[in-house]
Short mmCIF file of C-alpha atoms in Angstrom, two decimals:
data_model
loop_
_atom_site.label_atom_id
_atom_site.label_comp_id
_atom_site.label_asym_id
_atom_site.label_seq_id
_atom_site.Cartn_x
_atom_site.Cartn_y
_atom_site.Cartn_z
CA MET A 550 -19.75 -53.22 -5.38
CA LYS A 551 -16.81 -54.08 -3.15
CA ALA A 552 -17.14 -52.73 0.34
CA ILE A 553 -15.12 -52.88 3.52
CA LEU A 554 -16.78 -53.49 6.84
CA SER A 555 -14.68 -52.43 9.80
CA VAL A 556 -15.39 -53.32 13.39
CA ILE A 557 -13.40 -51.52 16.05
CA GLY A 558 -13.83 -51.60 19.81
CA GLN A 559 -13.50 -53.53 23.06
CA ASP A 560 -13.01 -57.27 22.45
CA LYS A 561 -15.77 -59.62 23.62
CA ILE A 562 -17.34 -62.97 22.78
CA GLY A 563 -19.60 -63.19 19.76
CA ILE A 564 -18.63 -60.12 17.69
CA ILE A 565 -17.57 -62.12 14.62
CA ALA A 566 -20.52 -64.49 14.96
CA GLN A 567 -23.12 -61.72 15.16
CA VAL A 568 -21.64 -59.61 12.38
CA SER A 569 -21.38 -62.66 10.07
CA ASN A 570 -24.92 -63.63 10.97
CA LEU A 571 -26.28 -60.25 9.97
CA LEU A 572 -24.31 -60.36 6.70
CA ALA A 573 -25.78 -63.77 5.90
CA LYS A 574 -29.28 -62.47 6.64
CA LYS A 575 -28.70 -59.61 4.21
CA GLU A 576 -27.35 -62.10 1.63
CA ILE A 577 -23.96 -60.43 1.51
CA ASN A 578 -20.96 -62.55 0.61
CA ILE A 579 -17.74 -62.23 2.61
CA LEU A 580 -14.67 -62.19 0.36
CA ASP A 581 -11.99 -61.84 2.99
CA VAL A 582 -11.69 -61.46 6.75
CA SER A 583 -8.85 -60.30 8.93
CA GLN A 584 -8.94 -59.79 12.65
CA THR A 585 -6.31 -58.47 14.98
CA ILE A 586 -5.73 -56.39 18.08
CA MET A 587 -4.42 -52.91 17.26
CA GLU A 588 -3.62 -50.25 19.84
CA LYS A 589 -5.35 -52.51 22.41
CA GLU A 590 -8.56 -52.57 20.37
CA PHE A 591 -10.39 -55.38 18.64
CA VAL A 592 -10.09 -54.64 14.91
CA MET A 593 -11.83 -56.70 12.25
CA MET A 594 -11.91 -55.94 8.55
CA MET A 595 -14.18 -57.75 6.16
CA SER A 596 -14.07 -57.39 2.43
CA LEU A 597 -17.60 -57.81 1.06
CA GLU A 598 -19.40 -58.03 -2.23
CA ILE A 599 -22.51 -55.88 -1.94
CA PRO A 600 -25.25 -56.65 -4.51
CA GLN A 601 -25.75 -53.77 -6.96
CA ASN A 602 -29.37 -53.24 -5.97
CA ALA A 603 -28.69 -53.20 -2.22
CA ASP A 604 -29.95 -50.24 -0.21
CA PHE A 605 -26.77 -48.88 1.33
CA GLN A 606 -28.66 -46.58 3.65
CA SER A 607 -30.64 -49.35 5.33
CA LEU A 608 -27.58 -51.64 5.45
CA THR A 609 -25.63 -48.92 7.23
CA GLU A 610 -28.48 -48.43 9.69
CA SER A 611 -28.63 -52.17 10.46
CA PHE A 612 -24.92 -52.28 11.17
CA ASN A 613 -25.05 -49.10 13.26
CA LYS A 614 -27.76 -50.76 15.34
CA LEU A 615 -25.74 -53.95 15.76
CA GLY A 616 -22.68 -51.87 16.65
CA LYS A 617 -24.62 -50.16 19.43
CA GLU A 618 -25.76 -53.54 20.80
CA LEU A 619 -22.21 -54.91 20.76
CA GLU A 620 -20.73 -51.61 21.98
CA VAL A 621 -18.29 -51.48 19.08
CA GLU A 622 -17.99 -49.17 16.09
CA ILE A 623 -19.08 -50.78 12.84
CA ASN A 624 -18.59 -48.96 9.56
CA LEU A 625 -19.53 -50.07 6.10
CA ARG A 626 -17.85 -48.15 3.32
CA ASN A 627 -17.29 -48.48 -0.40
CA SER A 628 -13.74 -49.87 -0.63
CA LYS A 629 -12.76 -47.13 -3.06
CA ILE A 630 -12.33 -44.68 -0.20
CA TYR A 631 -9.52 -46.78 1.27
CA GLU A 632 -7.92 -47.39 -2.10
CA ALA A 633 -8.02 -43.69 -2.92
CA MET A 634 -6.26 -42.78 0.25
CA HIS A 635 -3.51 -45.36 0.25
CA THR A 636 -2.81 -46.45 -3.29
CA LEU A 637 -1.69 -44.63 -6.40
CA ASP A 638 -2.98 -45.96 -9.66
CA MET B 694 -6.07 -53.96 1.29
CA ASP B 695 -3.90 -53.67 4.38
CA SER B 696 -5.94 -53.68 7.60
CA GLN B 697 -3.59 -51.14 9.19
CA GLN B 698 -4.48 -48.69 6.42
CA ILE B 699 -8.19 -49.36 6.78
CA PHE B 700 -7.86 -48.84 10.52
CA GLU B 701 -6.04 -45.56 9.93
CA THR B 702 -8.69 -44.23 7.55
CA SER B 703 -11.54 -45.27 9.83
CA HIS B 704 -9.83 -43.62 12.74
CA MET B 705 -9.31 -40.37 10.82
CA ILE B 706 -13.01 -40.17 10.04
CA SER B 707 -14.41 -41.35 13.39
CA SER B 708 -12.03 -39.79 15.88
CA GLU B 709 -10.04 -37.07 14.12
CA ASN B 710 -12.89 -35.15 12.49
CA LEU B 711 -11.77 -35.81 8.93
CA ASP B 712 -14.48 -34.60 6.60
CA ILE B 713 -15.14 -33.15 3.21
CA ARG B 714 -15.88 -29.57 4.10
CA THR B 715 -17.90 -28.82 1.02
CA ILE B 716 -19.10 -29.97 -2.35
CA THR B 717 -19.78 -26.79 -4.24
CA MET B 718 -21.54 -26.54 -7.57
CA GLY B 719 -20.50 -23.52 -9.59
CA ILE B 720 -23.17 -22.30 -11.99
CA SER B 721 -22.76 -19.63 -14.65
CA LEU B 722 -25.61 -17.15 -14.81
CA LEU B 723 -24.39 -15.28 -17.88
CA ASP B 724 -27.25 -16.75 -19.90
CA CYS B 725 -29.77 -15.37 -17.39
CA ILE B 726 -29.04 -11.72 -18.15
CA ASP B 727 -32.19 -9.79 -18.96
CA SER B 728 -33.06 -6.11 -19.05
CA ASP B 729 -36.25 -6.98 -17.16
CA SER B 730 -35.05 -7.81 -13.65
CA ASP B 731 -38.11 -9.89 -12.77
CA ARG B 732 -37.48 -12.05 -15.79
CA ALA B 733 -33.75 -12.25 -14.98
CA CYS B 734 -34.50 -13.37 -11.41
CA GLN B 735 -36.90 -16.03 -12.66
CA LYS B 736 -34.26 -17.31 -15.10
CA ILE B 737 -31.69 -17.34 -12.29
CA TYR B 738 -33.99 -19.27 -9.97
CA ASP B 739 -34.90 -21.73 -12.72
CA LYS B 740 -31.33 -22.37 -13.82
CA ILE B 741 -29.98 -22.89 -10.30
CA THR B 742 -32.81 -25.14 -9.16
CA ASN B 743 -32.54 -27.15 -12.38
CA LYS B 744 -28.76 -27.62 -12.46
CA ALA B 745 -28.40 -28.29 -8.73
CA LYS B 746 -31.60 -30.25 -8.17
CA ASP B 747 -29.69 -33.42 -7.22
CA LEU B 748 -26.77 -31.78 -5.43
CA VAL B 749 -27.94 -32.40 -1.86
CA LYS B 750 -29.25 -35.87 -2.68
CA VAL B 751 -25.97 -36.92 -4.31
CA GLY B 752 -24.03 -35.44 -1.40
CA LYS B 753 -26.03 -37.54 1.04
CA GLU B 754 -25.63 -40.66 -1.08
CA ILE B 755 -21.86 -40.23 -1.05
CA GLU B 756 -21.87 -39.67 2.69
CA THR B 757 -23.71 -42.94 3.20
CA GLU B 758 -21.86 -45.07 0.67
CA TYR B 759 -18.37 -43.86 1.47
CA GLY B 760 -18.97 -43.14 5.13
CA ILE B 761 -17.28 -39.75 4.93
CA PRO B 762 -19.14 -36.75 6.31
CA ILE B 763 -19.71 -33.89 3.88
CA ALA B 764 -20.22 -30.86 6.09
CA ASN B 765 -21.76 -28.52 3.51
CA LYS B 766 -23.35 -28.57 0.09
CA ARG B 767 -23.05 -25.19 -1.57
CA ILE B 768 -23.56 -23.25 -4.77
CA THR B 769 -21.56 -20.46 -6.33
CA VAL B 770 -22.79 -18.26 -9.15
CA THR B 771 -21.41 -15.65 -11.52
CA PRO B 772 -20.88 -12.34 -9.71
CA ILE B 773 -24.34 -10.77 -9.62
CA SER B 774 -22.93 -7.32 -10.44
CA LEU B 775 -22.28 -8.64 -13.96
CA ILE B 776 -25.67 -10.29 -14.32
CA ALA B 777 -27.81 -7.52 -12.89
CA ALA B 778 -26.13 -4.58 -14.62
CA ALA B 779 -28.33 -4.99 -17.71
CA SER B 780 -31.48 -4.34 -15.72
CA GLY B 781 -30.98 -0.72 -14.73
CA ASP B 782 -32.46 -1.42 -11.27
CA HIS B 783 -31.48 0.90 -8.43
CA ASP B 784 -30.80 -1.94 -6.03
CA TYR B 785 -30.18 -5.68 -6.42
CA VAL B 786 -31.93 -6.95 -3.30
CA LYS B 787 -34.39 -8.71 -5.60
CA TYR B 788 -31.52 -10.75 -7.07
CA ALA B 789 -30.27 -11.72 -3.62
CA LYS B 790 -33.75 -12.89 -2.74
CA ALA B 791 -33.94 -14.98 -5.91
CA LEU B 792 -30.66 -16.67 -4.94
CA ASP B 793 -31.93 -17.17 -1.41
CA ARG B 794 -35.17 -18.78 -2.63
CA ALA B 795 -33.21 -21.14 -4.87
CA ALA B 796 -30.92 -22.13 -2.00
CA LYS B 797 -33.89 -22.76 0.26
CA THR B 798 -35.67 -24.88 -2.35
CA LEU B 799 -32.56 -26.99 -2.88
CA GLY B 800 -31.66 -27.34 0.79
CA VAL B 801 -28.06 -26.18 0.30
CA ASP B 802 -26.12 -24.56 3.13
CA PHE B 803 -24.94 -21.43 1.31
CA ILE B 804 -25.07 -19.74 -2.06
CA GLY B 805 -22.16 -17.46 -2.92
CA GLY B 806 -21.77 -14.92 -5.68
CA PHE B 807 -23.59 -11.78 -4.62
CA SER B 808 -20.30 -10.28 -5.61
CA ALA B 809 -18.54 -7.47 -7.41
CA LEU B 810 -15.02 -7.23 -8.80
CA VAL B 811 -13.84 -3.65 -8.52
CA GLN B 812 -10.07 -3.93 -8.21
CA LYS B 813 -9.51 -1.30 -10.87
CA GLY B 814 -12.75 0.63 -10.89
CA PHE B 815 -16.52 0.56 -10.57
CA GLN B 816 -18.96 -0.23 -13.31
CA THR B 817 -22.59 0.74 -12.82
CA GLY B 818 -23.59 -2.73 -11.64
CA ASP B 819 -20.77 -2.84 -9.11
CA GLU B 820 -21.85 0.33 -7.36
CA VAL B 821 -25.48 -0.72 -7.23
CA LEU B 822 -24.53 -4.14 -5.87
CA ILE B 823 -22.26 -2.74 -3.18
CA ASN B 824 -24.92 -0.25 -2.07
CA SER B 825 -27.43 -3.11 -1.86
CA LEU B 826 -25.20 -5.26 0.34
CA PRO B 827 -26.49 -4.36 3.81
CA GLN B 828 -30.13 -4.83 2.91
CA ALA B 829 -29.52 -7.86 0.67
CA LEU B 830 -27.61 -9.68 3.41
CA ALA B 831 -29.98 -8.68 6.19
CA GLU B 832 -33.02 -9.91 4.30
CA THR B 833 -31.63 -13.26 3.15
CA ASN B 834 -30.40 -16.33 5.01
CA TYR B 835 -28.19 -18.27 2.63
CA VAL B 836 -26.66 -15.62 0.39
CA CYS B 837 -22.94 -14.90 0.72
CA ALA B 838 -21.29 -11.83 -0.73
CA SER B 839 -17.81 -10.73 -1.64
CA VAL B 840 -16.14 -7.68 -3.12
CA ASN B 841 -12.70 -7.82 -4.67
CA VAL B 842 -11.02 -4.47 -4.05
CA GLY B 843 -7.50 -5.14 -5.23
CA SER B 844 -5.15 -7.37 -7.16
CA THR B 845 -1.45 -7.73 -7.87
CA ARG B 846 -2.16 -6.85 -11.50
CA SER B 847 -4.25 -3.76 -10.97
CA GLY B 848 -3.45 -2.33 -7.57
CA ILE B 849 -5.91 -1.42 -4.84
CA ASN B 850 -9.09 0.53 -5.45
CA MET B 851 -9.03 2.80 -2.40
CA ASP B 852 -12.47 4.22 -3.20
CA ALA B 853 -13.80 0.69 -2.87
CA VAL B 854 -11.79 0.17 0.32
CA LYS B 855 -13.36 3.30 1.79
CA LYS B 856 -16.82 2.26 0.67
CA MET B 857 -16.52 -1.23 2.13
CA GLY B 858 -15.60 0.09 5.58
CA GLN B 859 -18.87 2.01 5.55
CA ILE B 860 -20.81 -0.99 4.16
CA VAL B 861 -19.52 -3.24 6.95
CA VAL B 862 -20.69 -0.72 9.56
CA ASP B 863 -24.06 -0.15 7.86
CA SER B 864 -24.59 -3.91 7.63
CA ALA B 865 -23.70 -4.36 11.30
CA ASN B 866 -26.26 -1.74 12.26
CA LEU B 867 -28.98 -3.72 10.47
CA ASP B 868 -27.86 -7.10 11.83
CA TYR B 869 -24.32 -7.99 12.90
CA MET B 870 -24.70 -11.52 11.51
CA THR B 871 -24.72 -10.02 7.99
CA ASN B 872 -20.97 -9.53 8.20
CA THR B 873 -20.38 -13.25 8.69
CA LYS B 874 -21.61 -13.52 5.09
CA LEU B 875 -19.45 -10.76 3.60
CA VAL B 876 -15.78 -10.93 2.57
CA VAL B 877 -13.59 -8.20 1.11
CA PHE B 878 -10.87 -9.70 -1.07
CA CYS B 879 -7.63 -8.90 -2.78
CA ASN B 880 -6.71 -11.33 -5.60
CA ALA B 881 -10.01 -13.21 -5.30
CA VAL B 882 -10.02 -16.59 -7.07
CA GLU B 883 -12.70 -17.80 -9.46
CA ASP B 884 -13.07 -21.41 -8.34
CA ASN B 885 -13.10 -21.07 -4.56
CA PRO B 886 -15.61 -23.45 -2.95
CA PHE B 887 -15.29 -21.84 0.49
CA MET B 888 -17.71 -19.25 1.79
CA ALA B 889 -18.36 -16.46 2.23
CA GLY B 890 -15.99 -15.62 -0.62
CA GLY B 891 -17.02 -18.22 -3.18
CA PHE B 892 -18.23 -17.13 -6.61
CA HIS B 893 -18.26 -18.69 -10.07
CA GLY B 894 -15.75 -16.87 -12.24
CA VAL B 895 -16.44 -15.92 -15.85
CA SER B 896 -13.64 -18.14 -17.14
CA GLU B 897 -15.20 -21.25 -15.56
CA PRO B 898 -17.32 -23.84 -17.41
CA ASP B 899 -21.12 -23.47 -17.43
CA VAL B 900 -21.51 -25.82 -14.46
CA VAL B 901 -18.72 -27.38 -12.42
CA ILE B 902 -18.16 -29.26 -9.17
CA ASN B 903 -15.44 -28.05 -6.80
CA VAL B 904 -14.52 -29.67 -3.54
CA GLY B 905 -13.00 -28.33 -0.35
CA VAL B 906 -11.30 -30.74 2.00
CA SER B 907 -10.47 -30.31 5.64
CA GLY B 908 -8.60 -32.20 8.30
CA PRO B 909 -6.64 -30.25 10.93
CA GLY B 910 -7.44 -33.01 13.44
CA VAL B 911 -5.76 -35.59 11.25
CA VAL B 912 -2.63 -33.47 10.85
CA LYS B 913 -2.45 -32.85 14.58
CA THR B 914 -2.70 -36.56 15.38
CA ALA B 915 0.01 -37.36 12.84
CA LEU B 916 2.27 -34.72 14.39
CA GLU B 917 1.75 -36.10 17.90
CA LYS B 918 3.66 -39.16 16.72
CA VAL B 919 6.76 -37.15 15.76
CA ALA B 920 7.06 -35.05 18.93
CA GLY B 921 10.54 -33.64 19.42
CA GLU B 922 11.77 -34.52 15.92
CA SER B 923 13.26 -31.97 13.54
CA MET B 924 11.27 -29.62 11.31
CA ASP B 925 12.20 -31.74 8.29
CA VAL B 926 10.30 -34.62 9.83
CA VAL B 927 7.39 -32.38 10.74
CA ALA B 928 7.12 -31.01 7.19
CA GLU B 929 7.36 -34.50 5.73
CA THR B 930 4.66 -35.79 8.09
CA ILE B 931 2.31 -32.95 7.15
CA LYS B 932 2.95 -33.58 3.43
CA LYS B 933 2.09 -37.25 3.70
CA THR B 934 -1.02 -36.56 5.74
CA ALA B 935 -2.18 -33.81 3.38
CA PHE B 936 -1.74 -36.23 0.50
CA LYS B 937 -4.09 -38.76 2.06
CA VAL B 938 -6.68 -36.18 3.02
CA THR B 939 -6.63 -34.70 -0.45
CA ARG B 940 -7.00 -38.09 -2.13
CA MET B 941 -10.28 -38.38 -0.33
CA GLY B 942 -11.37 -35.01 -1.72
CA GLN B 943 -10.36 -36.07 -5.21
CA LEU B 944 -12.39 -39.27 -4.93
CA VAL B 945 -15.49 -37.60 -3.49
CA GLY B 946 -15.31 -34.79 -6.05
CA SER B 947 -15.00 -37.13 -9.00
CA VAL B 948 -17.81 -39.38 -7.76
CA ALA B 949 -20.05 -36.36 -7.20
CA ALA B 950 -19.23 -34.92 -10.61
CA GLU B 951 -19.97 -38.23 -12.30
CA LYS B 952 -23.25 -38.76 -10.48
CA LEU B 953 -24.35 -35.22 -11.33
CA GLY B 954 -23.15 -35.40 -14.92
CA VAL B 955 -21.05 -32.28 -14.50
CA PRO B 956 -17.31 -31.70 -15.05
CA PHE B 957 -15.10 -31.87 -11.97
CA GLY B 958 -13.25 -28.65 -11.38
CA ILE B 959 -10.76 -28.47 -8.53
CA VAL B 960 -9.92 -29.66 -5.09
CA ASP B 961 -9.20 -26.83 -2.70
CA LEU B 962 -6.38 -28.20 -0.54
CA SER B 963 -7.25 -26.71 2.74
CA LEU B 964 -7.06 -27.14 6.43
CA ALA B 965 -10.35 -25.65 7.49
CA PRO B 966 -11.05 -25.76 11.22
CA THR B 967 -14.35 -26.04 13.05
CA ALA B 968 -15.10 -24.84 16.54
CA ALA B 969 -15.19 -28.48 17.72
CA ALA B 970 -12.26 -29.53 19.89
CA GLY B 971 -9.67 -31.56 17.96
CA ASP B 972 -10.47 -29.83 14.66
CA SER B 973 -8.31 -26.76 15.05
CA VAL B 974 -5.50 -25.24 12.97
CA ALA B 975 -4.33 -23.44 16.10
CA GLU B 976 -3.83 -26.79 17.82
CA VAL B 977 -1.71 -27.96 14.87
CA LEU B 978 0.53 -24.91 15.31
CA GLU B 979 0.75 -25.63 19.02
CA GLU B 980 1.67 -29.22 18.25
CA ILE B 981 4.46 -27.92 16.00
CA GLY B 982 5.81 -26.14 19.03
CA VAL B 983 4.37 -22.83 20.23
CA SER B 984 2.76 -23.01 23.66
CA GLN B 985 -0.15 -20.96 22.36
CA VAL B 986 -0.94 -19.45 18.98
CA GLY B 987 0.34 -15.89 18.94
CA ALA B 988 3.71 -16.72 20.51
CA HIS B 989 6.82 -15.76 18.57
CA GLY B 990 7.42 -18.49 16.01
CA THR B 991 3.74 -18.88 15.17
CA THR B 992 4.15 -17.26 11.76
CA ALA B 993 7.07 -19.54 10.89
CA ALA B 994 5.13 -22.62 11.95
CA LEU B 995 2.13 -21.51 9.90
CA ALA B 996 4.26 -20.81 6.82
CA MET B 997 5.73 -24.28 6.97
CA LEU B 998 2.33 -25.87 7.58
CA ASN B 999 0.74 -24.05 4.68
CA ASP B 1000 3.50 -24.97 2.28
CA ALA B 1001 3.62 -28.61 3.36
CA VAL B 1002 -0.16 -28.94 2.92
CA LYS B 1003 0.19 -27.71 -0.66
CA LYS B 1004 3.16 -29.91 -1.44
CA GLY B 1005 1.40 -32.97 -0.09
CA GLY B 1006 -1.89 -32.22 -1.77
CA LEU B 1007 -0.65 -31.24 -5.20
CA MET B 1008 0.15 -34.75 -6.35
CA ALA B 1009 -3.01 -36.18 -4.86
CA CYS B 1010 -5.42 -34.66 -7.33
CA ASN B 1011 -5.80 -33.75 -10.97
CA HIS B 1012 -6.52 -30.08 -10.51
CA VAL B 1013 -5.85 -27.93 -7.52
CA GLY B 1014 -7.39 -24.51 -7.09
CA GLY B 1015 -9.39 -22.31 -4.82
CA LEU B 1016 -7.59 -20.85 -1.85
CA SER B 1017 -5.58 -23.95 -0.88
CA GLY B 1018 -3.82 -23.62 2.44
CA ALA B 1019 -4.57 -23.29 6.12
CA PHE B 1020 -7.47 -21.13 7.23
CA ILE B 1021 -7.15 -19.14 10.43
CA PRO B 1022 -10.64 -17.86 11.21
CA VAL B 1023 -10.91 -16.89 14.85
CA SER B 1024 -14.48 -17.78 15.77
CA GLU B 1025 -14.42 -21.11 13.93
CA ASP B 1026 -11.33 -22.50 15.63
CA ALA B 1027 -11.37 -23.60 19.27
CA GLY B 1028 -7.61 -23.01 19.66
CA MET B 1029 -7.78 -19.51 18.15
CA ILE B 1030 -10.65 -18.54 20.45
CA LYS B 1031 -8.68 -19.75 23.45
CA ALA B 1032 -5.58 -17.82 22.35
CA VAL B 1033 -7.54 -14.58 21.96
CA GLU B 1034 -9.23 -15.05 25.32
CA SER B 1035 -5.93 -15.58 27.09
CA GLY B 1036 -4.41 -12.52 25.42
CA ALA B 1037 -1.81 -14.51 23.46
CA LEU B 1038 -3.26 -13.52 20.10
CA ASN B 1039 -4.18 -10.08 18.79
CA ILE B 1040 -5.13 -8.61 15.42
CA SER B 1041 -1.57 -7.47 14.64
CA LYS B 1042 -0.25 -11.01 15.01
CA LEU B 1043 -3.15 -12.36 12.96
CA GLU B 1044 -2.31 -9.85 10.25
CA ALA B 1045 1.28 -11.07 10.18
CA MET B 1046 0.07 -14.65 9.97
CA THR B 1047 -2.11 -13.82 6.96
CA ALA B 1048 1.03 -13.01 4.99
CA VAL B 1049 1.91 -16.71 4.93
CA CYS B 1050 -1.42 -18.55 4.83
CA SER B 1051 -4.75 -18.73 3.06
CA VAL B 1052 -7.05 -15.78 3.13
CA GLY B 1053 -6.76 -13.25 5.92
CA LEU B 1054 -8.41 -11.57 8.86
CA ASP B 1055 -11.29 -13.99 9.08
CA MET B 1056 -14.28 -14.17 11.44
CA ILE B 1057 -12.92 -11.57 13.82
CA ALA B 1058 -15.41 -9.84 16.10
CA ILE B 1059 -14.58 -6.19 16.87
CA PRO B 1060 -16.24 -3.51 19.02
CA GLY B 1061 -19.52 -2.17 17.69
CA ASP B 1062 -18.27 1.43 17.80
CA THR B 1063 -15.31 0.79 15.45
CA SER B 1064 -15.28 3.55 12.83
CA PRO B 1065 -15.74 2.81 9.12
CA ALA B 1066 -12.30 4.31 8.38
CA THR B 1067 -10.64 1.93 10.85
CA ILE B 1068 -12.27 -1.04 9.13
CA SER B 1069 -11.21 0.39 5.76
CA GLY B 1070 -7.70 0.65 7.17
CA MET B 1071 -7.76 -3.05 8.05
CA ILE B 1072 -9.02 -3.85 4.56
CA ALA B 1073 -6.29 -1.71 2.98
CA ASP B 1074 -3.57 -3.43 5.03
CA GLU B 1075 -4.76 -6.90 4.10
CA ALA B 1076 -5.20 -5.96 0.44
CA ALA B 1077 -1.66 -4.62 0.43
CA ILE B 1078 -0.30 -7.89 1.84
CA GLY B 1079 -2.14 -9.75 -0.91
CA MET B 1080 -1.13 -7.37 -3.68
CA ILE B 1081 2.57 -7.28 -2.83
CA ASN B 1082 2.88 -10.99 -2.08
CA ASN B 1083 0.88 -12.18 -5.08
CA LYS B 1084 -1.60 -14.07 -2.97
CA THR B 1085 -5.24 -13.97 -1.98
CA THR B 1086 -6.07 -12.08 1.18
CA ALA B 1087 -9.38 -11.11 2.67
CA VAL B 1088 -11.10 -9.38 5.52
CA ARG B 1089 -14.19 -10.68 7.26
CA VAL B 1090 -14.55 -8.62 10.43
CA ILE B 1091 -17.75 -8.41 12.41
CA PRO B 1092 -18.46 -5.26 14.38
CA VAL B 1093 -20.98 -6.18 17.05
CA PRO B 1094 -23.11 -3.20 18.11
CA GLY B 1095 -23.16 -2.63 21.86
CA LYS B 1096 -20.29 -5.05 22.56
CA LYS B 1097 -16.94 -4.07 24.03
CA ILE B 1098 -13.49 -5.66 24.06
CA GLY B 1099 -13.41 -8.90 26.03
CA GLU B 1100 -17.12 -9.67 25.66
CA THR B 1101 -18.17 -12.66 23.57
CA VAL B 1102 -20.53 -13.05 20.65
CA GLU B 1103 -22.18 -16.30 19.61
CA PHE B 1104 -22.67 -16.97 15.89
CA GLY B 1105 -23.89 -20.56 16.02
CA GLY B 1106 -23.18 -23.66 13.93
CA LEU B 1107 -19.95 -23.86 11.93
CA LEU B 1108 -19.36 -20.16 12.61
CA GLY B 1109 -18.70 -20.73 16.32
CA HIS B 1110 -18.25 -17.88 18.80
CA ALA B 1111 -15.74 -15.08 19.17
CA PRO B 1112 -14.31 -12.79 21.80
CA ILE B 1113 -14.47 -9.11 20.79
CA MET B 1114 -10.92 -8.12 19.82
CA ALA B 1115 -9.22 -4.77 20.23
CA VAL B 1116 -8.56 -2.59 17.18
CA SER B 1117 -6.14 0.35 17.05
CA ASN B 1118 -7.41 3.52 18.70
CA GLU B 1119 -5.54 5.69 16.23
CA THR B 1120 -7.45 6.92 13.18
CA SER B 1121 -6.93 6.06 9.52
CA ASP B 1122 -9.36 8.72 8.24
CA LYS B 1123 -6.88 10.86 6.28
CA LEU B 1124 -5.44 7.84 4.48
CA ILE B 1125 -8.82 6.37 3.65
CA ASN B 1126 -10.36 9.69 2.58
CA ARG B 1127 -7.71 10.13 -0.12
CA GLY B 1128 -9.48 7.55 -2.28
CA GLY B 1129 -8.07 6.79 -5.73
CA LEU B 1130 -6.06 3.78 -6.79
CA ILE B 1131 -2.87 2.43 -5.22
CA PRO B 1132 -0.86 1.59 -8.36
CA ALA B 1133 -0.02 -2.01 -9.11
CA PRO B 1134 3.38 -3.04 -7.79
CA VAL B 1135 6.27 -3.31 -10.20
CA HIS B 1136 6.27 -7.11 -10.14
CA SER B 1137 2.95 -7.15 -11.97
CA PHE B 1138 4.99 -6.67 -15.16
CA LYS B 1139 5.92 -10.29 -15.57
CA ASN B 1140 5.17 -10.70 -19.26
#
């Protein structure tokens, strides 16, 4: 399943490193990364391929935990929610 | 995927209270009819708990996978007056309890359909159901009830209007919270996923999934960006925002329907507030330009908002239904509560506003000593607005015994809190005591 990981918050050293590290640990492949500053906030989007048998609940919990440590908001969502909202097919 | 768009969606969910208000499974109970009421109740319990056994689980899965909160999981059933009539019982409290048990087993938030449709007249089951309402609602936790007393096609059943005024008072005397679970409708719709007025109409499929979306916070934020611009821009902004919000409802509804193996019914395009700050329809109206809801111009702003929400949402999903529009409950909307407390908003203005928006006088707390005829008068007025304007209207007023104007009552949860509002001191007794049927208006002859 394709998913989008978004990281939003105050910029600081090590956000990309730690998020990527956790993804590698969970054996999740990164398909695309973009990072920018929007409305004065650090904004990173990662497009990911989540293995079919992955436990979404525990993945979400891991990223919530990391988000708390880094003091940023991390959300992992099925990419369909973004497509539904912004594209007509 | 554009990162600006992802950012926008994330922001709507995290900071602007965007949520799916409800996934509602409609279940027909017509095949549960039995002359033995114990057997009928068992069949009802079995069918509901079987068909909806995965509803809460699937709802939670979607919340996790898509990261969009789903505030409520609910069930609607065929109006119980139709199901229970075969039994010859003298009250239907037993049926309400069967629904309540099923809801509790499943872990859903509400079950709607303890309902009767009496717009043109009473059948035996209707009268029994209506008489059972106070006790049925007082002795259950999850059951929601509605009574349709009028329609554009058939007029207004004034005997039912009179009766419902008395029922509201009797219910309040047992427990004022019962009236938060009771709606009196005109032109009730069969696929409405919103409570307390949701029921599963007889023309619906056996089982169906309907979805109600929300998002006043998102609309307000979008409008903040067009401050000072013309109404054309405001309407266009609301349309575009409603489109996006509704697309989310369409996605969640179709995923839920697929996972549950049930057809997907409708998306109810609504702006439903919560008592949380930043999730208020009143604040949207204030953003459009009135200093506080209730000011002159409020009705115009609401009419435009309601229409723009529909225009934006219509293209976003396959099937639109339910009540579709902006809800203006008092207790559930932080901005409405504030406007009542400051004296800017009264029941007369709310009544005017109901002529141009979804539903009607909703979640309004009134003094405990309000007479049944006065409540019937309010019901008659709202039903008339619905009947003449070919729209759904409803009354959900809550007399609170022992409370006077200006005091506050706490309902808890999504229901919020409400200041006790003033009702007219003049009496409606003579009007209400006439009974009979207000004939259908001439524009019902549209064939």
